[in-house]
Structure formats: structure tokens, C-alpha cells
CSV table of C-alpha atoms in Angstrom, one decimal:
chain,number,residue,atom,x,y,z
A,82,MET,CA,0.2,-0.4,0.2
A,83,GLU,CA,1.3,3.5,-1.3
A,84,LYS,CA,2.2,6.0,2.1
A,85,ARG,CA,1.9,9.8,2.3
A,86,GLN,CA,2.6,12.5,4.1
A,87,LEU,CA,-0.5,13.1,6.7
A,88,GLY,CA,-1.1,16.8,6.2
A,89,ARG,CA,2.3,19.0,6.2
A,90,SER,CA,3.6,16.5,8.9
A,91,GLY,CA,6.6,14.2,8.8
A,92,LEU,CA,4.6,11.4,9.8
A,93,ARG,CA,3.6,9.0,6.9
A,94,ILE,CA,1.0,6.5,6.8
A,95,SER,CA,-0.9,4.1,4.4
A,96,ARG,CA,-2.9,5.9,1.8
A,97,MET,CA,-5.7,4.0,3.9
A,98,ALA,CA,-6.6,3.7,7.5
A,99,LEU,CA,-8.8,1.3,9.2
A,100,GLY,CA,-11.8,1.9,10.8
A,101,THR,CA,-13.0,-0.1,14.3
A,102,MET,CA,-16.6,1.8,14.9
A,103,THR,CA,-18.0,-2.0,14.8
A,104,TRP,CA,-15.6,-4.2,17.0
A,105,GLY,CA,-16.7,-4.9,20.3
A,106,GLY,CA,-20.7,-4.5,18.7
A,107,ASP,CA,-21.3,-6.0,15.1
A,108,THR,CA,-17.3,-7.8,14.8
A,109,ASP,CA,-15.8,-10.1,17.6
A,110,PRO,CA,-12.5,-10.4,18.8
A,111,ASP,CA,-11.9,-13.2,16.3
A,112,GLU,CA,-13.0,-11.1,13.1
A,113,ALA,CA,-11.0,-8.0,14.2
A,114,ALA,CA,-7.9,-9.8,14.8
A,115,SER,CA,-8.6,-11.5,10.9
A,116,GLN,CA,-8.9,-7.4,9.4
A,117,LEU,CA,-5.9,-6.2,11.5
A,118,VAL,CA,-4.1,-9.0,10.2
A,119,ALA,CA,-5.6,-8.5,6.7
A,120,PHE,CA,-5.1,-5.0,6.9
A,121,VAL,CA,-0.9,-4.9,8.4
A,122,ASP,CA,-0.5,-7.5,5.5
A,123,ALA,CA,-1.5,-5.5,2.8
A,124,GLY,CA,0.6,-2.7,4.2
A,125,GLY,CA,-1.6,-0.9,5.8
A,126,THR,CA,-0.5,1.2,9.1
A,127,LEU,CA,-3.2,3.7,10.0
A,128,VAL,CA,-5.7,2.6,12.6
A,129,ASP,CA,-8.1,4.7,13.9
A,130,THR,CA,-10.5,3.9,17.3
A,131,ALA,CA,-12.2,6.2,19.8
A,132,ASP,CA,-12.9,5.9,23.1
A,133,LEU,CA,-16.7,5.8,22.5
A,134,TYR,CA,-16.5,2.7,20.2
A,135,ALA,CA,-18.8,-0.2,22.3
A,136,GLY,CA,-18.0,2.1,25.4
A,137,GLY,CA,-14.7,1.6,24.9
A,138,GLU,CA,-14.5,-2.2,23.7
A,139,ALA,CA,-13.1,-1.3,20.3
A,140,GLU,CA,-9.7,0.2,22.4
A,141,ARG,CA,-9.6,-2.5,24.5
A,142,MET,CA,-9.7,-5.2,21.7
A,143,LEU,CA,-6.9,-3.3,19.7
A,144,GLY,CA,-4.5,-3.6,22.9
A,145,GLU,CA,-4.5,-6.6,23.1
A,146,LEU,CA,-3.8,-7.5,19.2
A,147,LEU,CA,-1.3,-4.9,19.5
A,148,SER,CA,0.0,-6.8,22.7
A,149,ASP,CA,-0.4,-10.2,20.9
A,150,LEU,CA,-0.9,-10.4,17.4
A,151,VAL,CA,0.4,-7.2,15.9
A,152,PRO,CA,3.8,-5.6,16.7
A,153,ARG,CA,2.8,-1.9,18.2
A,154,GLU,CA,6.0,-0.5,16.2
A,155,ASP,CA,4.1,-1.6,12.5
A,156,ILE,CA,0.8,0.9,13.4
A,157,VAL,CA,0.2,4.3,13.5
A,158,LEU,CA,-2.5,4.0,16.1
A,159,ALA,CA,-5.2,6.9,16.1
A,160,THR,CA,-7.7,7.7,18.3
A,161,LYS,CA,-10.6,10.2,19.5
A,162,THR,CA,-12.2,11.4,22.8
A,163,VAL,CA,-14.7,14.1,23.4
A,164,ALA,CA,-18.1,11.9,23.4
A,165,ARG,CA,-19.8,11.7,27.0
A,166,ARG,CA,-18.0,8.3,29.1
A,167,GLY,CA,-19.3,9.0,32.1
A,168,ASP,CA,-21.5,11.1,34.8
A,169,GLY,CA,-18.5,12.0,36.3
A,170,PRO,CA,-17.1,16.2,36.0
A,171,PHE,CA,-14.4,14.7,33.9
A,172,GLY,CA,-17.1,11.6,31.8
A,173,GLY,CA,-16.7,14.1,28.5
A,174,GLY,CA,-16.6,16.8,26.9
A,175,ALA,CA,-13.3,19.1,25.6
A,176,SER,CA,-12.4,21.0,29.0
A,177,ARG,CA,-9.0,20.2,29.9
A,178,GLY,CA,-9.7,18.0,32.8
A,179,ALA,CA,-11.8,15.8,30.7
A,180,LEU,CA,-9.4,15.2,27.7
A,181,LEU,CA,-6.6,14.5,30.0
A,182,SER,CA,-9.0,11.9,32.3
A,183,ALA,CA,-9.9,10.1,28.9
A,184,LEU,CA,-6.3,10.2,27.4
A,185,GLU,CA,-5.4,7.9,30.4
A,186,GLY,CA,-7.7,6.0,29.7
A,187,SER,CA,-7.5,5.2,26.5
A,188,LEU,CA,-3.4,4.6,26.8
A,189,GLN,CA,-4.6,1.9,29.3
A,190,ARG,CA,-7.3,0.6,27.5
A,191,LEU,CA,-5.0,0.6,24.3
A,192,ARG,CA,-2.4,-1.2,26.5
A,193,THR,CA,0.4,1.7,25.0
A,194,ASP,CA,2.5,4.5,26.6
A,195,HIS,CA,1.8,7.0,24.0
A,196,ILE,CA,-0.9,7.6,21.0
A,197,ASP,CA,0.8,8.6,17.9
A,198,LEU,CA,-2.8,10.5,16.4
A,199,TRP,CA,-4.9,11.9,19.4
A,200,GLN,CA,-7.8,13.5,17.8
A,201,LEU,CA,-10.8,15.5,19.3
A,202,HIS,CA,-14.2,14.0,18.2
A,203,ALA,CA,-16.3,17.1,17.8
A,204,TRP,CA,-16.2,20.9,18.6
A,205,ASP,CA,-17.3,21.5,22.0
A,206,SER,CA,-19.2,24.8,21.9
A,207,CYS,CA,-19.2,25.0,26.1
A,208,VAL,CA,-15.5,25.1,26.2
A,209,PRO,CA,-13.3,28.2,25.6
A,210,ILE,CA,-11.3,26.8,22.3
A,211,GLU,CA,-8.1,28.0,24.2
A,212,GLU,CA,-8.4,25.5,27.0
A,213,THR,CA,-9.2,22.6,24.9
A,214,LEU,CA,-5.8,23.4,22.9
A,215,SER,CA,-3.9,23.4,26.1
A,216,ALA,CA,-4.6,20.0,26.7
A,217,LEU,CA,-3.6,19.0,23.7
A,218,ASP,CA,0.0,20.9,24.3
A,219,TYR,CA,0.4,18.9,27.5
A,220,ALA,CA,-0.7,15.7,25.6
A,221,VAL,CA,2.1,16.2,23.0
A,222,THR,CA,5.1,17.8,25.8
A,223,SER,CA,4.4,14.9,28.1
A,224,GLY,CA,5.1,12.4,25.2
A,225,LYS,CA,1.9,10.7,25.6
A,226,VAL,CA,1.0,11.7,22.3
A,227,ARG,CA,2.9,12.2,19.0
A,228,TYR,CA,0.4,14.3,16.6
A,229,VAL,CA,-2.9,15.7,17.3
A,230,GLY,CA,-5.8,16.4,15.4
A,231,VAL,CA,-9.8,16.8,15.1
A,232,SER,CA,-12.9,15.2,13.9
A,233,ASN,CA,-16.2,16.5,12.4
A,234,TYR,CA,-15.1,20.9,12.6
A,235,ALA,CA,-16.7,23.2,10.6
A,236,GLY,CA,-14.7,25.2,8.7
A,237,TRP,CA,-14.8,28.0,10.8
A,238,GLN,CA,-14.0,25.8,13.8
A,239,LEU,CA,-11.2,23.9,11.8
A,240,ALA,CA,-9.4,27.5,10.7
A,241,THR,CA,-9.8,29.1,14.6
A,242,ALA,CA,-8.2,25.9,16.3
A,243,ALA,CA,-5.5,25.4,13.6
A,244,SER,CA,-4.6,29.3,14.2
A,245,LEU,CA,-4.7,29.3,17.8
A,246,ALA,CA,-3.2,25.7,18.4
A,247,THR,CA,0.6,26.0,20.3
A,248,VAL,CA,1.0,22.5,18.7
A,249,PRO,CA,0.4,21.8,14.7
A,250,LEU,CA,-2.6,20.3,14.2
A,251,VAL,CA,-2.1,17.6,11.3
A,252,SER,CA,-5.0,16.0,10.9
A,253,GLY,CA,-9.2,16.5,10.0
A,254,GLN,CA,-11.8,13.6,10.0
A,255,PHE,CA,-14.8,14.5,8.1
A,256,GLU,CA,-17.8,12.6,6.4
A,257,TYR,CA,-16.4,12.6,2.9
A,258,SER,CA,-18.0,10.8,-0.4
A,259,LEU,CA,-19.2,11.4,-3.4
A,260,LEU,CA,-22.8,11.4,-1.9
A,261,GLU,CA,-21.5,13.9,0.9
A,262,ARG,CA,-19.4,16.7,-0.8
A,263,GLY,CA,-20.3,19.3,1.4
A,264,ILE,CA,-16.9,20.1,3.1
A,265,GLU,CA,-15.3,20.9,-0.4
A,266,ARG,CA,-16.9,24.5,0.0
A,267,GLU,CA,-14.9,25.6,3.9
A,268,VAL,CA,-13.6,22.8,5.5
A,269,VAL,CA,-10.9,21.5,2.8
A,270,PRO,CA,-10.2,25.1,1.6
A,271,ALA,CA,-9.3,25.8,5.6
A,272,ALA,CA,-7.5,21.9,5.9
A,273,GLU,CA,-5.2,22.7,2.7
A,274,HIS,CA,-4.5,26.3,4.1
A,275,HIS,CA,-3.4,25.6,7.4
A,276,GLY,CA,-1.5,21.9,6.3
A,277,ILE,CA,-3.9,20.0,7.9
A,278,GLY,CA,-4.9,16.3,6.1
A,279,VAL,CA,-8.1,15.1,5.4
A,280,LEU,CA,-9.1,11.7,6.6
A,281,PRO,CA,-12.7,10.9,5.3
A,282,TRP,CA,-15.2,8.8,7.5
A,283,ALA,CA,-18.0,7.2,5.5
A,284,PRO,CA,-16.4,7.1,2.2
A,285,LEU,CA,-18.7,4.8,1.0
A,286,GLY,CA,-21.4,7.0,1.3
A,287,ARG,CA,-22.7,4.9,4.9
A,288,GLY,CA,-22.5,2.1,2.5
A,289,VAL,CA,-25.0,3.2,-0.2
A,290,LEU,CA,-22.2,3.6,-2.6
A,291,THR,CA,-21.6,-0.1,-3.2
A,292,GLY,CA,-24.8,-0.8,-5.2
A,293,LYS,CA,-26.3,-3.3,-2.4
A,294,TYR,CA,-29.1,-0.7,-1.8
A,295,ARG,CA,-30.2,-0.2,-5.5
A,296,THR,CA,-33.1,-3.0,-5.3
A,297,GLY,CA,-33.7,-2.8,-1.6
A,298,THR,CA,-32.4,-3.8,1.8
A,299,PRO,CA,-30.4,-7.0,2.2
A,300,ALA,CA,-31.2,-8.3,5.8
A,301,ASP,CA,-28.1,-9.1,7.2
A,302,SER,CA,-26.8,-5.0,6.5
A,303,ARG,CA,-26.8,-2.1,8.5
A,304,GLY,CA,-30.0,-1.0,6.6
A,305,ALA,CA,-31.8,-3.6,7.7
A,306,SER,CA,-30.7,-3.4,11.4
A,307,ALA,CA,-32.5,-0.6,14.2
A,308,GLU,CA,-29.3,0.7,15.1
A,309,TYR,CA,-28.2,2.2,11.9
A,310,ALA,CA,-31.0,2.5,9.7
A,311,GLY,CA,-31.4,5.6,10.0
A,312,TYR,CA,-27.5,6.1,9.4
A,313,VAL,CA,-28.0,4.7,6.2
A,314,GLU,CA,-31.1,6.4,5.0
A,315,HIS,CA,-29.8,9.8,5.5
A,316,HIS,CA,-27.6,8.9,1.9
A,317,ARG,CA,-30.9,6.8,0.5
A,318,THR,CA,-32.3,9.6,-2.0
A,319,GLU,CA,-32.6,10.3,-5.6
A,320,ARG,CA,-29.6,12.2,-5.9
A,321,ALA,CA,-28.0,9.8,-4.4
A,322,ALA,CA,-29.8,7.1,-6.9
A,323,ARG,CA,-28.8,8.8,-9.7
A,324,ILE,CA,-24.7,8.6,-8.3
A,325,VAL,CA,-24.5,5.2,-7.1
A,326,GLN,CA,-25.6,4.1,-10.6
A,327,ALA,CA,-23.1,6.5,-12.4
A,328,VAL,CA,-20.7,4.4,-9.9
A,329,VAL,CA,-22.0,1.2,-10.9
A,330,THR,CA,-21.9,2.0,-14.5
A,331,ALA,CA,-18.1,3.1,-14.2
A,332,ALA,CA,-16.9,-0.5,-12.6
A,333,GLU,CA,-18.8,-2.0,-15.3
A,334,GLY,CA,-16.6,-0.2,-17.7
A,335,LEU,CA,-13.2,-0.9,-15.4
A,336,GLY,CA,-13.9,-4.6,-14.2
A,337,THR,CA,-14.4,-3.6,-10.9
A,338,SER,CA,-16.5,-3.3,-8.4
A,339,PRO,CA,-18.7,0.1,-7.5
A,340,LEU,CA,-17.0,-0.1,-4.3
A,341,ALA,CA,-13.5,0.3,-5.4
A,342,VAL,CA,-14.7,3.1,-8.0
A,343,ALA,CA,-16.6,5.2,-5.0
A,344,LEU,CA,-13.0,4.4,-2.7
A,345,ALA,CA,-10.0,5.2,-5.2
A,346,TRP,CA,-12.7,8.5,-6.1
A,347,VAL,CA,-12.4,10.1,-2.7
A,348,ARG,CA,-9.1,8.6,-1.8
A,349,ASP,CA,-7.2,10.6,-4.6
A,350,ARG,CA,-9.2,13.9,-4.3
A,351,PRO,CA,-7.3,17.2,-3.3
A,352,GLY,CA,-6.1,17.1,0.5
A,353,VAL,CA,-7.3,13.6,1.4
A,354,ALA,CA,-4.3,11.8,3.3
A,355,ALA,CA,-6.2,8.2,3.4
A,356,PRO,CA,-10.0,7.2,3.6
A,357,VAL,CA,-11.4,5.5,6.8
A,358,VAL,CA,-12.8,2.0,6.1
A,359,GLY,CA,-14.1,0.4,8.2
A,360,ALA,CA,-15.8,-3.7,7.8
A,361,ARG,CA,-17.9,-6.0,9.5
A,362,ASP,CA,-15.6,-8.6,8.2
A,363,THR,CA,-12.6,-9.3,6.5
A,364,GLY,CA,-14.8,-10.2,3.3
A,365,GLN,CA,-15.5,-6.5,3.3
A,366,LEU,CA,-12.8,-5.4,4.3
A,367,THR,CA,-10.5,-7.1,1.2
A,368,GLY,CA,-12.9,-5.4,-1.3
A,369,SER,CA,-11.8,-2.1,0.2
A,370,LEU,CA,-8.5,-3.1,-0.1
A,371,ALA,CA,-8.7,-4.3,-3.8
A,372,ALA,CA,-9.1,-0.3,-4.7
A,373,GLU,CA,-5.2,0.4,-3.6
A,374,ASP,CA,-4.7,-1.0,-7.4
A,375,LEU,CA,-7.0,1.1,-8.8
A,376,THR,CA,-6.7,4.7,-10.2
A,377,LEU,CA,-9.4,6.2,-12.1
A,378,PRO,CA,-9.1,7.5,-15.5
A,379,PRO,CA,-9.6,11.0,-16.1
A,380,ALA,CA,-12.6,10.6,-18.1
A,381,ILE,CA,-14.5,8.7,-15.6
A,382,ARG,CA,-13.4,10.9,-12.8
A,383,SER,CA,-14.6,13.9,-14.6
A,384,ALA,CA,-17.8,12.1,-15.2
A,385,LEU,CA,-17.8,11.3,-11.1
A,386,ASP,CA,-17.3,14.7,-10.4
A,387,ASP,CA,-20.4,16.1,-12.7
A,388,VAL,CA,-23.0,13.7,-11.3
A,389,SER,CA,-22.2,14.1,-7.9
A,390,SER,CA,-21.1,18.0,-7.8
A,391,VAL,CA,-22.1,20.4,-5.3
A,392,ASP,CA,-23.1,23.9,-5.8
A,393,PHE,CA,-20.9,26.9,-4.5
A,394,GLY,CA,-22.7,30.0,-3.1
A,395,TYR,CA,-21.2,33.4,-2.2
A,396,PRO,CA,-18.5,33.6,-1.3
A,397,GLU,CA,-17.2,30.0,-1.9
A,398,ARG,CA,-17.9,30.2,-5.3
A,399,GLY,CA,-15.8,33.5,-6.0
A,400,THR,CA,-12.5,31.8,-5.1
A,401,ARG,CA,-13.0,28.7,-7.5
């Protein structure tokens, strides 16, 4: 798997990241182990988790695997925090106390003395950004964290944080796919200006871009589950159907899968460092890994750009 610099930092990562949101839920320990081995064997290095996932169980599972199965030094270990974990005064949010408490918890669950990429999962409007950033500064200067980033920030939030941070923000995680291109208006320009690498989550349009929902809802899919039905339904629109059909047509012409086409498109967008790909099982992950060998021809990329284009109003349209 090819490697890329993460933003303007010196950190090199695989151009695909393994997400672990399903670990501890749909994905059991044996399947998680199989996924991790398959990912590392394919040359993957960036593994992303969060203290929110399965109430911390995803971090625990990953920590066990890094102790027993895959050498810790072979992995760029990323996790996130800010989500509410408990009822106490430091049980969530982006205050200095809550963040540093969360950091200690993640280190324990991950069985490591440092985190390679520690990310703020969301903006906290109840806490001054200067206080939040002071916790990131301490985390890095103490040696417990190597690099820091954010997730789900609006463009103005990303630019504000990057301008005030005393240690550089190197990454930003945002939903980004052929079905969700809104970050191109303000977030991507802000990221590029401040040297922040984009790590797209849901790069397959929450599964819709694989084409499996074109004729219905498979019984074994997320769309059929009570927990994730709304998550998937968000992208089941008439516009999405047109985009999915274009992806399917491109895949047929290239002799590959719609999944590979959708993933290759977002992987090679300006500013993108590595899409974060999650999978319930190794079979799904193998399909994503196959996209590594695909580079979209310019004509197909242009057609997909056109069918999925987003509107730019004032003032964004004046800068393009």
C-alpha cells in the first residue's frame, strides 16, 4: 500500500486507514484479529478507533491485538475523544480535565505508553477553544501523544483551532464521499491552508455507494438493523440513486466493483491523506483493500465529479 504524508507533518501513513467503529459490536475479537492481520499484510499502517466505540471495547480489543498479534511499532495508532463516557465532572467534553482523564483511559485500554494521533471527536461549544488546545499541548509535550487532530469541525472551527494551536493540527476527520461533498466548500480549503490532512470517514456513503441498496435492503445489511437504519437512510435519496448508478456503470466499464470505484475517487481527492474504511468482516475489508490497485481514468473521474457536484454560493464560488 502506498504511503502519504499526513498534512504538512513528517508522519507517513498508509493511504487507507482501518476503522474500528464496529469492533466490540458487530465485529467480535476473532474477526477483529483477522481484519487487523489482513490490513497490515496489505501494507496498511493507520488504525483508527475512539473511546466512544462500544463504550471503550474497541480500544480494549485493539490494545490486546497490539500486545499479542501485531507489533505496536508497525501501527500508526489513532484514537479520538470528547464524547460523553460517564456522569462525573470529567466524563466527557473538551475541557482540559475531561480530555486528560480520557487520555489516561485510552492509554490503559490500548495498552500503550503513547498514542500516535490523538483527535478531538467534535467541537465543544461549552469550553473555550484555548482551554481545549492547552490539553493537546500538554499531551504532546508530555510524550503521551505524538500528533494531534480534530474531527467533525466546521470550516470556521477548523481554521480557528489551527490558528490558535501551539502544537500543529495535522489531521481532520470528516464525512466525505461522492454522496457527501459539502466539506469542499469551506473545510477542505481551510485544511489545505493550514496543512491539515483530510481523513474521510464513511467514504462509501455509509455503504450506499457499494450498490447493495439499489433494489432493496439486504437482510444482513446495516440498513436493515434498528441501530443503523437511519444512518444509512440519510443517503438513500433520488440524487444518491443517480450517483450510485454512475458508480456502477463506471465499475462495469473498468471490470471492478462499485466499492473500489467510490473508494478510489475519494482517496485521490485534493487534500485527502487516507479514507477511513470500516468493515464488519474480513470479506468486506478485502473488497476495500482491492481498491489500492485502482486509479480512475480522467474521463471517469470527471463524469463522477459532474454527477455528484455540489453548489458553491457566495463567497466560495468567487475563490474557485
